[in-house]
Coordinates of C-alpha atoms in Angstrom, one line a residue:
M1 CA 29.1 46.9 -72.9
N2 CA 32.3 50.2 -73.0
R3 CA 35.2 49.5 -72.0
A4 CA 34.8 51.4 -68.1
G5 CA 30.8 49.4 -68.3
A6 CA 32.2 46.6 -67.9
R7 CA 35.1 47.5 -65.4
A8 CA 31.9 49.0 -63.2
A9 CA 30.6 45.8 -63.7
Q10 CA 33.4 44.2 -61.9
Q11 CA 33.7 46.4 -59.6
A12 CA 30.3 46.3 -58.4
P13 CA 29.2 44.2 -54.8
P14 CA 27.3 40.7 -54.5
V15 CA 23.1 41.7 -54.8
T16 CA 21.8 39.6 -51.7
I17 CA 18.1 38.5 -52.9
A18 CA 16.1 37.8 -49.8
S19 CA 13.7 35.0 -50.1
D20 CA 10.4 34.6 -48.5
N21 CA 11.3 30.5 -47.5
E22 CA 14.0 30.7 -45.7
P23 CA 14.3 31.2 -41.5
D24 CA 14.5 34.4 -39.7
E25 CA 16.9 33.9 -37.0
A26 CA 15.1 35.8 -33.9
A27 CA 12.7 32.8 -35.0
V28 CA 14.6 30.7 -35.3
N29 CA 16.2 31.2 -31.9
V30 CA 13.1 31.2 -30.5
G31 CA 11.9 27.8 -31.4
A32 CA 14.8 26.2 -30.5
E33 CA 14.6 28.1 -26.6
D34 CA 10.3 26.5 -26.6
Y35 CA 11.6 22.9 -28.1
T36 CA 14.5 22.5 -24.9
D37 CA 11.8 24.0 -22.5
D38 CA 9.6 20.9 -23.7
V39 CA 12.1 18.9 -22.9
S40 CA 13.1 20.0 -19.9
E41 CA 9.4 19.9 -18.2
E42 CA 9.0 16.5 -20.1
D43 CA 12.1 14.9 -17.5
E44 CA 10.7 16.6 -14.7
D45 CA 7.1 14.6 -15.3
E46 CA 9.3 12.1 -16.1
E47 CA 11.2 11.8 -12.2
D48 CA 8.0 12.9 -10.8
A49 CA 6.2 9.7 -11.8
E50 CA 9.5 7.7 -10.9
D51 CA 8.8 9.4 -7.1
L52 CA 5.6 8.5 -7.5
A53 CA 6.3 5.5 -8.8
E54 CA 9.0 4.8 -6.2
G55 CA 7.6 6.3 -3.3
E56 CA 8.7 8.3 -0.8
E57 CA 10.2 7.0 3.2
G58 CA 8.0 7.4 5.4
E59 CA 8.4 7.5 9.0
G60 CA 10.0 4.4 10.9
G61 CA 11.5 4.0 7.6
A62 CA 7.5 1.5 7.2
N63 CA 7.6 3.0 3.4
R64 CA 10.0 1.8 1.3
V65 CA 10.1 -1.2 -0.4
E66 CA 12.5 -3.5 0.1
P67 CA 13.4 -7.4 -1.5
F68 CA 12.2 -9.6 0.3
D69 CA 12.8 -13.3 0.3
S70 CA 10.7 -16.1 2.6
S71 CA 13.0 -18.9 2.5
G72 CA 12.2 -20.3 5.7
L73 CA 9.3 -18.7 6.6
R74 CA 5.6 -20.1 6.1
E75 CA 2.0 -17.8 5.4
I76 CA -0.5 -18.2 8.0
G77 CA -3.2 -16.5 7.0
N78 CA -5.5 -18.8 5.9
L79 CA -5.4 -20.1 9.5
A80 CA -7.6 -17.3 10.5
S81 CA -11.2 -15.8 10.3
W82 CA -10.9 -12.5 9.0
T83 CA -13.3 -10.2 9.0
V84 CA -14.0 -6.5 8.1
S85 CA -15.7 -3.9 10.1
T86 CA -17.4 -3.0 6.5
A87 CA -16.9 -4.0 2.8
K88 CA -18.4 -2.4 -1.3
P89 CA -19.6 -6.1 -2.4
G90 CA -17.0 -8.4 -4.4
C91 CA -15.4 -6.1 -2.3
G92 CA -14.4 -7.8 1.4
V93 CA -11.9 -10.5 3.0
E94 CA -12.2 -12.6 -0.6
A95 CA -10.8 -10.2 -3.0
L96 CA -8.4 -9.2 0.2
R97 CA -7.0 -12.5 -0.1
D98 CA -6.6 -13.3 -3.5
D99 CA -3.1 -13.5 -3.9
S100 CA -3.4 -10.8 -7.1
T101 CA -3.3 -7.1 -7.1
T102 CA -5.7 -6.5 -9.2
R103 CA -9.1 -7.1 -6.5
F104 CA -9.5 -5.3 -3.3
W105 CA -10.5 -4.7 -0.3
Q106 CA -12.6 -1.5 0.0
S107 CA -14.9 0.1 2.9
D108 CA -17.8 1.6 3.0
G109 CA -18.2 3.3 6.6
P110 CA -17.2 5.9 8.4
Q111 CA -13.1 5.4 9.6
P112 CA -10.8 4.3 11.5
H113 CA -11.4 1.7 8.5
L114 CA -10.5 -1.9 10.8
L115 CA -9.2 -5.8 10.2
N116 CA -8.7 -8.0 11.6
I117 CA -7.1 -11.8 11.4
H118 CA -8.4 -14.0 14.0
F119 CA -6.5 -17.4 14.7
I120 CA -7.5 -20.3 17.3
R121 CA -4.2 -20.7 18.3
M122 CA -1.4 -18.3 19.8
V123 CA 1.0 -18.0 17.0
S124 CA 4.6 -16.5 16.3
I125 CA 4.2 -13.8 13.3
S126 CA 8.0 -13.2 12.0
H127 CA 7.1 -10.8 9.2
I128 CA 4.0 -8.7 8.4
R129 CA 3.4 -6.8 5.2
I130 CA 1.0 -5.0 3.2
Y131 CA 0.4 -3.2 -0.3
L132 CA -1.1 -0.7 -1.8
D133 CA -0.3 1.4 -4.5
V134 CA -1.3 5.3 -4.5
V135 CA -1.3 5.0 -8.3
L136 CA -4.1 3.2 -9.5
D137 CA -6.2 4.0 -5.8
E138 CA -5.2 8.1 -5.2
S139 CA -7.5 9.3 -2.3
Y140 CA -8.6 5.3 -1.6
T141 CA -4.9 4.8 -0.2
P142 CA -4.1 5.0 2.8
T143 CA -1.7 7.1 5.1
R144 CA -1.8 6.5 7.9
I145 CA -2.6 2.6 9.4
S146 CA -2.1 1.3 13.0
F147 CA -1.3 -2.8 13.8
L148 CA -2.6 -4.0 17.0
A149 CA -2.7 -7.3 18.9
G150 CA -3.7 -8.9 20.9
T151 CA -5.4 -12.5 22.5
S152 CA -9.2 -10.7 22.0
P153 CA -10.8 -7.7 21.3
H154 CA -10.5 -6.7 24.6
D155 CA -6.8 -6.3 24.9
L156 CA -5.1 -5.0 21.9
I157 CA -2.2 -2.7 21.7
E158 CA -0.6 -0.9 20.0
F159 CA 3.1 -2.2 18.7
V160 CA 3.5 -0.3 15.0
Q161 CA 2.1 2.5 13.0
L162 CA 2.4 3.9 10.2
A163 CA 3.0 7.0 8.2
L164 CA 3.2 6.9 4.7
E165 CA 3.6 8.5 1.7
H166 CA 2.7 7.5 -1.9
P167 CA 2.6 3.7 -1.0
K168 CA 3.2 1.4 -3.8
G169 CA 4.0 -2.1 -3.4
W170 CA 4.8 -3.9 -0.7
I171 CA 5.8 -2.3 2.9
D172 CA 7.3 -4.6 5.2
V173 CA 5.7 -3.6 8.1
G174 CA 8.6 -3.3 11.3
L175 CA 8.2 -6.0 14.2
A176 CA 11.5 -5.4 15.8
G177 CA 11.7 -4.8 19.7
V178 CA 7.8 -6.6 19.9
G179 CA 9.3 -8.8 22.1
G180 CA 8.3 -12.1 21.4
G181 CA 11.2 -15.1 21.0
P182 CA 14.6 -15.4 21.8
D183 CA 15.7 -12.4 19.0
G184 CA 12.7 -10.4 20.9
N185 CA 11.7 -9.3 17.2
T186 CA 8.5 -11.0 17.3
L187 CA 4.5 -11.1 17.2
R188 CA 2.9 -13.7 19.6
A189 CA -0.7 -13.2 19.1
H190 CA -4.6 -14.7 18.9
L191 CA -6.5 -11.5 17.6
V192 CA -4.1 -8.9 15.0
Q193 CA -6.4 -6.2 13.8
L194 CA -5.7 -3.1 11.4
R195 CA -7.2 0.3 12.0
I196 CA -6.8 2.2 9.0
A197 CA -7.1 6.0 10.1
E198 CA -6.8 8.6 7.1
N199 CA -6.6 8.3 3.4
H200 CA -4.7 10.5 1.2
Q201 CA -5.9 14.2 0.1
N202 CA -7.8 13.3 3.0
G203 CA -9.9 10.3 1.5
K204 CA -13.5 8.3 3.0
D205 CA -12.8 5.3 2.2
T206 CA -9.8 2.7 1.8
H207 CA -8.6 -0.5 -0.4
L208 CA -5.6 -2.7 0.8
R209 CA -4.8 -4.5 -1.6
G210 CA -3.2 -7.5 -0.4
L211 CA -2.0 -8.1 3.1
Q212 CA 0.4 -11.0 4.4
I213 CA 1.0 -12.8 8.0
Y214 CA 4.1 -15.2 7.7
A215 CA 5.9 -17.0 11.0
R216 CA 8.8 -18.7 10.8
E217 CA 8.6 -22.8 9.8
D218 CA 10.1 -23.9 12.9
A219 CA 7.9 -22.0 14.2
A220 CA 4.8 -22.1 12.1
P221 CA 1.2 -23.7 13.9
P222 CA 0.1 -26.5 11.6
G223 CA -3.7 -26.7 10.1
P224 CA -6.0 -26.4 12.1
R225 CA -7.7 -30.0 13.4
S226 CA -11.2 -30.8 12.1
S227 CA -12.9 -30.2 15.4
E228 CA -11.6 -26.3 15.3
V229 CA -12.3 -26.4 12.0
A230 CA -15.8 -26.8 12.8
R231 CA -16.0 -23.9 15.6
M232 CA -14.6 -21.2 13.1
P233 CA -17.5 -19.0 12.4
R234 CA -18.9 -19.4 8.5
P235 CA -20.1 -16.9 6.1
G236 CA -22.6 -14.5 8.1
T237 CA -22.3 -15.9 11.2
S238 CA -20.9 -13.9 13.9
A239 CA -17.0 -14.2 14.0
P240 CA -14.7 -12.7 17.1
G241 CA -16.0 -9.4 19.2
G242 CA -18.8 -9.3 16.8
M243 CA -17.9 -9.5 13.9
P244 CA -20.3 -11.3 10.4
A245 CA -17.3 -13.8 8.7
G246 CA -17.4 -14.1 4.8
A247 CA -15.9 -13.6 2.7
D248 CA -17.1 -10.3 1.1
G249 CA -16.4 -8.7 4.3
P250 CA -19.8 -8.1 7.6
G251 CA -23.2 -7.9 6.9
G252 CA -24.2 -11.8 5.1
G253 CA -21.5 -11.8 3.1
G254 CA -21.0 -9.0 0.6
G255 CA -23.9 -6.6 2.2
G256 CA -26.6 -7.4 -1.1
G257 CA -29.2 -4.7 -1.0
G258 CA -28.5 -1.6 0.3
G259 CA -24.9 -0.1 -0.3
G260 CA -22.0 -2.2 1.4
G261 CA -22.1 -4.9 4.3
R262 CA -21.4 -3.5 8.0
G263 CA -20.4 -4.8 10.9
E264 CA -19.4 -3.5 13.5
K265 CA -16.1 -2.2 15.2
V266 CA -14.0 -3.9 17.1
G267 CA -11.1 -3.8 19.4
G268 CA -10.1 -2.4 22.6
T269 CA -8.2 0.8 23.6
G270 CA -4.6 -0.3 25.4
A271 CA -4.4 -3.1 27.9
G272 CA -2.1 -2.5 31.3
E273 CA 1.0 -4.3 31.5
D274 CA -0.4 -7.8 32.8
S275 CA -1.8 -8.1 29.3
S276 CA 1.4 -7.0 27.9
R277 CA 3.2 -9.3 29.5
G278 CA 1.0 -11.7 27.9
L279 CA 1.2 -11.2 24.8
M280 CA 5.4 -10.2 24.0
E281 CA 7.2 -12.9 26.5
P282 CA 7.9 -16.2 24.5
S283 CA 5.5 -19.1 25.5

């Protein structure tokens, strides 16, 4: 090569050779945008799941799950006779009363679905709690529940109604102002009725995974005497208000044969002023 050719080679600009393995800049940008969108959607999904799991506060604050301190309290549900309006086989009162919330009462009939808790003696109730799980039960989850109390099915008075959205966990039923006890927040009754009128997504049948009733230790009645136990309804026999009693709900212990046990509806509308005073006044 002569000197002129060498000088021309040195002054020539470098040549960049494109490689098929190098990523296209536009493609890289598009891929980054897609990744960012995917991460954002995952974050939103996680937030929605957390909101669903925690629940949103409904009317009356009944949908907020708070820590529960049971010190000085006694669960008195074992002193009562429990009956339900209808139940699927194996999903009656026995399943509802189980300590595990993996079991539940499942109704098997038209709304409203009724649960009656009948005590032999007048009791002073300080706390009522229910366990619901919209994540597991979906359209079987109650969203409108009324609680009534009285001395019999014929003088029941509604003392609270819950409106729930995405309930999950133990939920306290408010007893503020019911009128009994020194604090005015104690419910005195022989009979407590739970009435489920609506379900999530307009579901027909319902699931209730737990219900606890507490009295203060100093006000909790002793266990029933042997003579009182003899008068308590046995499974498959008549219970107060014409509803059959039994571990698997009405219809003779679990509703063998057809589609589950069915019992009569229990309870009436509100009572007069005298009945209200008799329910709410302390003894």
